[in-house]
mmCIF file of C-alpha atoms in Angstrom:
data_model
loop_
_atom_site.group_PDB
_atom_site.id
_atom_site.type_symbol
_atom_site.label_atom_id
_atom_site.label_comp_id
_atom_site.label_asym_id
_atom_site.label_seq_id
_atom_site.Cartn_x
_atom_site.Cartn_y
_atom_site.Cartn_z
ATOM 1 C CA ILE A 1 120.711 -51.350 -148.697
ATOM 2 C CA CYS A 2 122.296 -49.688 -151.700
ATOM 3 C CA SER A 3 125.454 -51.084 -153.291
ATOM 4 C CA ASN A 4 127.274 -47.992 -152.067
ATOM 5 C CA GLY A 5 125.401 -47.911 -148.749
ATOM 6 C CA SER A 6 125.678 -49.424 -145.316
ATOM 7 C CA SER A 7 123.670 -50.706 -142.377
ATOM 8 C CA THR A 8 124.242 -52.297 -138.988
ATOM 9 C CA LEU A 9 122.661 -55.533 -137.844
ATOM 10 C CA THR A 10 122.255 -56.355 -134.169
ATOM 11 C CA SER A 11 121.098 -59.355 -132.185
ATOM 12 C CA SER A 12 119.165 -59.403 -128.914
ATOM 13 C CA VAL A 13 121.949 -61.671 -127.631
ATOM 14 C CA THR A 14 125.494 -60.317 -127.307
ATOM 15 C CA GLY A 15 128.819 -62.115 -127.585
ATOM 16 C CA GLY A 16 128.385 -63.695 -130.996
ATOM 17 C CA SER A 17 130.120 -63.143 -134.327
ATOM 18 C CA TRP A 18 128.824 -62.186 -137.743
ATOM 19 C CA SER A 19 129.615 -63.598 -141.171
ATOM 20 C CA SER A 20 128.420 -63.017 -144.740
ATOM 21 C CA ALA A 21 127.592 -65.909 -147.046
ATOM 22 C CA THR A 22 128.322 -63.739 -150.105
ATOM 23 C CA PRO A 23 130.965 -61.064 -149.412
ATOM 24 C CA ALA A 24 130.927 -60.137 -153.124
ATOM 25 C CA VAL A 25 127.396 -58.813 -152.534
ATOM 26 C CA ALA A 26 127.761 -57.460 -148.992
ATOM 27 C CA THR A 27 130.360 -57.659 -146.249
ATOM 28 C CA ILE A 28 129.763 -57.584 -142.500
ATOM 29 C CA ASN A 29 132.070 -56.754 -139.613
ATOM 30 C CA SER A 30 132.352 -59.910 -137.523
ATOM 31 C CA SER A 31 132.064 -58.090 -134.203
ATOM 32 C CA THR A 32 130.038 -54.911 -134.844
ATOM 33 C CA GLY A 33 127.561 -56.202 -137.442
ATOM 34 C CA ALA A 34 128.313 -53.248 -139.738
ATOM 35 C CA VAL A 35 127.158 -54.171 -143.257
ATOM 36 C CA ALA A 36 128.616 -52.625 -146.434
ATOM 37 C CA GLY A 37 126.993 -53.073 -149.830
ATOM 38 C CA VAL A 38 129.253 -54.215 -152.665
ATOM 39 C CA SER A 39 127.085 -55.240 -155.625
ATOM 40 C CA ALA A 40 123.456 -55.993 -156.450
ATOM 41 C CA GLY A 41 122.112 -59.254 -155.074
ATOM 42 C CA THR A 42 121.332 -60.954 -151.759
ATOM 43 C CA SER A 43 123.583 -62.261 -149.032
ATOM 44 C CA VAL A 44 122.671 -64.274 -145.939
ATOM 45 C CA MET A 45 124.202 -62.805 -142.787
ATOM 46 C CA THR A 46 124.765 -65.290 -139.983
ATOM 47 C CA TYR A 47 125.100 -64.489 -136.287
ATOM 48 C CA THR A 48 126.723 -67.335 -134.324
ATOM 49 C CA ILE A 49 126.925 -67.871 -130.567
ATOM 50 C CA THR A 50 129.562 -70.384 -129.469
ATOM 51 C CA GLY A 51 128.156 -73.167 -127.311
ATOM 52 C CA THR A 52 129.853 -74.143 -124.046
ATOM 53 C CA GLY A 53 129.561 -76.978 -121.568
ATOM 54 C CA GLY A 54 128.738 -79.531 -124.215
ATOM 55 C CA CYS A 55 126.262 -77.296 -126.049
ATOM 56 C CA ALA A 56 126.612 -76.869 -129.807
ATOM 57 C CA ASN A 57 126.997 -73.478 -131.477
ATOM 58 C CA VAL A 58 123.738 -71.784 -132.397
ATOM 59 C CA SER A 59 123.091 -69.398 -135.250
ATOM 60 C CA THR A 60 120.429 -67.127 -136.646
ATOM 61 C CA THR A 61 120.339 -65.459 -140.031
ATOM 62 C CA ALA A 62 119.097 -62.384 -141.850
ATOM 63 C CA THR A 63 119.031 -61.862 -145.604
ATOM 64 C CA VAL A 64 120.416 -58.553 -146.840
ATOM 65 C CA THR A 65 119.227 -57.342 -150.237
ATOM 66 C CA VAL A 66 121.610 -55.020 -152.087
ATOM 67 C CA THR A 67 120.288 -52.748 -154.828
ATOM 68 C CA ALA A 68 122.536 -51.342 -157.566
ATOM 69 C CA ALA A 69 123.198 -47.632 -157.055
ATOM 70 C CA PRO A 70 121.265 -45.529 -159.576
ATOM 71 C CA SER A 71 122.971 -43.252 -162.097
ATOM 72 C CA ALA A 72 121.672 -39.978 -163.511
ATOM 73 C CA GLY A 73 123.762 -40.499 -166.648
ATOM 74 C CA ALA A 74 125.342 -37.822 -168.821
ATOM 75 C CA ILE A 75 123.371 -34.822 -170.107
ATOM 76 C CA SER A 76 123.547 -33.801 -173.762
ATOM 77 C CA GLY A 77 121.838 -31.129 -175.845
ATOM 78 C CA THR A 78 122.231 -27.466 -176.788
ATOM 79 C CA THR A 79 122.769 -25.322 -173.686
ATOM 80 C CA ALA A 80 123.030 -21.883 -175.342
ATOM 81 C CA ILE A 81 119.669 -20.562 -176.496
ATOM 82 C CA CYS A 82 117.877 -17.289 -177.219
ATOM 83 C CA SER A 83 115.295 -15.852 -174.842
ATOM 84 C CA ASN A 84 112.645 -16.682 -177.440
ATOM 85 C CA GLY A 85 114.275 -19.988 -178.406
ATOM 86 C CA SER A 86 114.172 -23.585 -177.278
ATOM 87 C CA SER A 87 116.257 -26.725 -176.955
ATOM 88 C CA THR A 88 115.890 -30.271 -175.646
ATOM 89 C CA LEU A 89 118.198 -31.848 -173.087
ATOM 90 C CA THR A 90 118.545 -35.611 -172.788
ATOM 91 C CA SER A 91 120.292 -37.982 -170.410
ATOM 92 C CA SER A 92 121.954 -41.284 -171.229
ATOM 93 C CA VAL A 93 119.777 -42.753 -168.451
ATOM 94 C CA THR A 94 115.986 -42.803 -168.828
ATOM 95 C CA GLY A 95 113.262 -42.587 -166.194
ATOM 96 C CA GLY A 96 114.366 -39.408 -164.419
ATOM 97 C CA THR A 97 112.749 -35.987 -164.050
ATOM 98 C CA TRP A 98 113.963 -32.530 -165.042
ATOM 99 C CA SER A 99 113.794 -29.265 -163.109
ATOM 100 C CA SER A 100 115.025 -25.705 -163.583
ATOM 101 C CA ALA A 101 116.681 -23.791 -160.747
ATOM 102 C CA THR A 102 115.664 -20.476 -162.361
ATOM 103 C CA PRO A 103 112.364 -20.732 -164.286
ATOM 104 C CA ALA A 104 112.420 -16.927 -164.764
ATOM 105 C CA VAL A 105 115.422 -17.487 -167.062
ATOM 106 C CA ALA A 106 114.511 -20.835 -168.651
ATOM 107 C CA THR A 107 111.886 -23.493 -168.039
ATOM 108 C CA ILE A 108 112.186 -27.223 -168.687
ATOM 109 C CA ASN A 109 109.545 -29.896 -169.160
ATOM 110 C CA SER A 110 109.913 -32.341 -166.272
ATOM 111 C CA SER A 111 109.509 -35.422 -168.454
ATOM 112 C CA THR A 112 110.684 -34.489 -171.964
ATOM 113 C CA GLY A 113 113.596 -32.165 -171.133
ATOM 114 C CA ALA A 114 112.262 -29.488 -173.516
ATOM 115 C CA VAL A 115 113.867 -26.155 -172.562
ATOM 116 C CA ALA A 116 112.264 -22.774 -173.302
ATOM 117 C CA GLY A 117 114.169 -19.499 -172.956
ATOM 118 C CA VAL A 118 112.446 -16.750 -170.952
ATOM 119 C CA SER A 119 114.972 -14.000 -170.232
ATOM 120 C CA ALA A 120 118.726 -13.404 -170.417
ATOM 121 C CA GLY A 121 120.799 -15.197 -167.787
ATOM 122 C CA THR A 122 121.799 -18.701 -166.725
ATOM 123 C CA ALA A 123 119.719 -21.518 -165.279
ATOM 124 C CA ILE A 124 120.930 -24.814 -163.842
ATOM 125 C CA MET A 125 118.913 -27.746 -165.140
ATOM 126 C CA THR A 126 118.846 -30.806 -162.880
ATOM 127 C CA TYR A 127 118.079 -34.370 -163.951
ATOM 128 C CA THR A 128 117.109 -36.595 -161.007
ATOM 129 C CA VAL A 129 116.758 -40.366 -160.914
ATOM 130 C CA SER A 130 114.914 -41.781 -157.903
ATOM 131 C CA GLY A 131 116.727 -44.342 -155.801
ATOM 132 C CA THR A 132 115.057 -47.584 -154.684
ATOM 133 C CA GLY A 133 115.899 -50.388 -152.307
ATOM 134 C CA GLY A 134 117.703 -48.148 -149.853
ATOM 135 C CA CYS A 135 119.472 -46.088 -152.510
ATOM 136 C CA ALA A 136 119.240 -42.299 -152.386
ATOM 137 C CA ASN A 137 118.151 -40.201 -155.346
ATOM 138 C CA VAL A 138 120.965 -39.132 -157.669
ATOM 139 C CA SER A 139 121.177 -36.041 -159.852
ATOM 140 C CA THR A 140 123.307 -34.463 -162.548
ATOM 141 C CA THR A 141 123.173 -30.903 -163.854
ATOM 142 C CA ALA A 142 123.746 -28.768 -166.935
ATOM 143 C CA THR A 143 123.885 -24.971 -167.117
ATOM 144 C CA VAL A 144 121.742 -23.329 -169.788
ATOM 145 C CA THR A 145 122.783 -19.850 -170.935
ATOM 146 C CA VAL A 146 120.013 -17.671 -172.328
ATOM 147 C CA SER A 147 120.823 -14.633 -174.499
ATOM 148 C CA ALA A 148 118.441 -11.717 -174.983
ATOM 149 C CA ALA A 149 116.685 -11.856 -178.349
ATOM 150 C CA PRO A 150 118.048 -9.196 -180.736
ATOM 151 C CA SER A 151 115.796 -6.586 -182.315
ATOM 152 C CA ALA A 152 116.096 -5.042 -185.775
ATOM 153 C CA GLY A 153 114.159 -2.010 -184.554
ATOM 154 C CA THR A 154 111.747 0.126 -186.537
ATOM 155 C CA ILE A 155 112.640 1.403 -190.017
ATOM 156 C CA SER A 156 111.935 5.004 -190.906
ATOM 157 C CA GLY A 157 112.620 7.143 -193.983
ATOM 158 C CA THR A 158 111.065 7.928 -197.357
ATOM 159 C CA THR A 159 110.018 4.742 -199.116
ATOM 160 C CA ALA A 160 108.669 6.263 -202.374
ATOM 161 C CA ILE A 161 111.412 7.545 -204.674
ATOM 162 C CA CYS A 162 112.026 8.266 -208.354
ATOM 163 C CA SER A 163 114.045 5.868 -210.534
ATOM 164 C CA ASN A 164 116.842 8.433 -210.572
ATOM 165 C CA GLY A 165 116.322 9.526 -206.971
ATOM 166 C CA SER A 166 117.513 8.449 -203.567
ATOM 167 C CA SER A 167 116.462 8.222 -199.957
ATOM 168 C CA THR A 168 117.996 7.191 -196.680
ATOM 169 C CA LEU A 169 116.418 4.614 -194.433
ATOM 170 C CA THR A 170 117.286 4.345 -190.748
ATOM 171 C CA SER A 171 116.493 1.900 -187.981
ATOM 172 C CA SER A 172 115.874 2.648 -184.321
ATOM 173 C CA VAL A 173 118.518 -0.004 -183.608
ATOM 174 C CA THR A 174 122.126 0.525 -184.674
ATOM 175 C CA GLY A 175 124.777 -1.986 -185.702
ATOM 176 C CA GLY A 176 122.850 -3.842 -188.400
ATOM 177 C CA THR A 177 123.413 -4.204 -192.126
ATOM 178 C CA TRP A 178 121.090 -3.382 -195.015
ATOM 179 C CA SER A 179 120.242 -5.419 -198.102
ATOM 180 C CA SER A 180 117.857 -5.164 -201.037
ATOM 181 C CA ALA A 181 115.683 -8.077 -202.093
ATOM 182 C CA THR A 182 115.488 -6.642 -205.645
ATOM 183 C CA PRO A 183 118.657 -4.718 -206.592
ATOM 184 C CA ALA A 184 117.329 -4.339 -210.161
ATOM 185 C CA VAL A 185 114.640 -2.065 -208.698
ATOM 186 C CA ALA A 186 116.566 -0.339 -205.904
ATOM 187 C CA THR A 187 119.947 -0.734 -204.268
ATOM 188 C CA ILE A 188 120.865 0.108 -200.710
ATOM 189 C CA TYR A 189 124.288 0.818 -199.236
ATOM 190 C CA LEU A 190 125.896 2.329 -196.192
ATOM 191 C CA TRP A 191 125.667 6.139 -196.288
ATOM 192 C CA TYR A 192 129.322 6.760 -195.588
ATOM 193 C CA TYR A 193 130.231 4.752 -198.689
ATOM 194 C CA CYS A 194 128.185 7.219 -200.754
ATOM 195 C CA ASN A 195 130.212 10.121 -199.396
ATOM 196 C CA LEU A 196 133.365 8.600 -200.848
ATOM 197 C CA PHE A 197 132.213 9.198 -204.438
#
């Protein structure tokens, strides 16, 4: 059983009582045989029938093995990415597998935790560690938020001008800012600034 799990032992003969040799590992109810895991290790469970009429008590045993409950650990890593971006999630516990609840929003590599944005939205990433020795699988999650990739649009306007001339460039996408890589050749500024002078 798992250290946070339970089981029930029975005997083909009724009327006896149960005891645990190592209650720090596993306890057992003396009458029902209900076993509760406590910590990793083994404990010998004894079932005793009291002898009568000059007969000695008789016992039989079973060894219970308790496995430490697994942990999925704590997830770390960047959880806000662009739809064309990526990130890597990690857990403080190794040996688990990753999965994405919404691969249409973001995918994740099952072994490395590498996340790839797909489209705007949120996706719950789950890290699962398999349980052994009677322990159930355990999982922990992190929510990845994916933002739509911005676009600078398409620039239009006259791009050949005189040294004393001017032109106005526009983009099919609004809200951006303009800059010149070589102000000694040509400057660029917001049009409404020009109207002030």
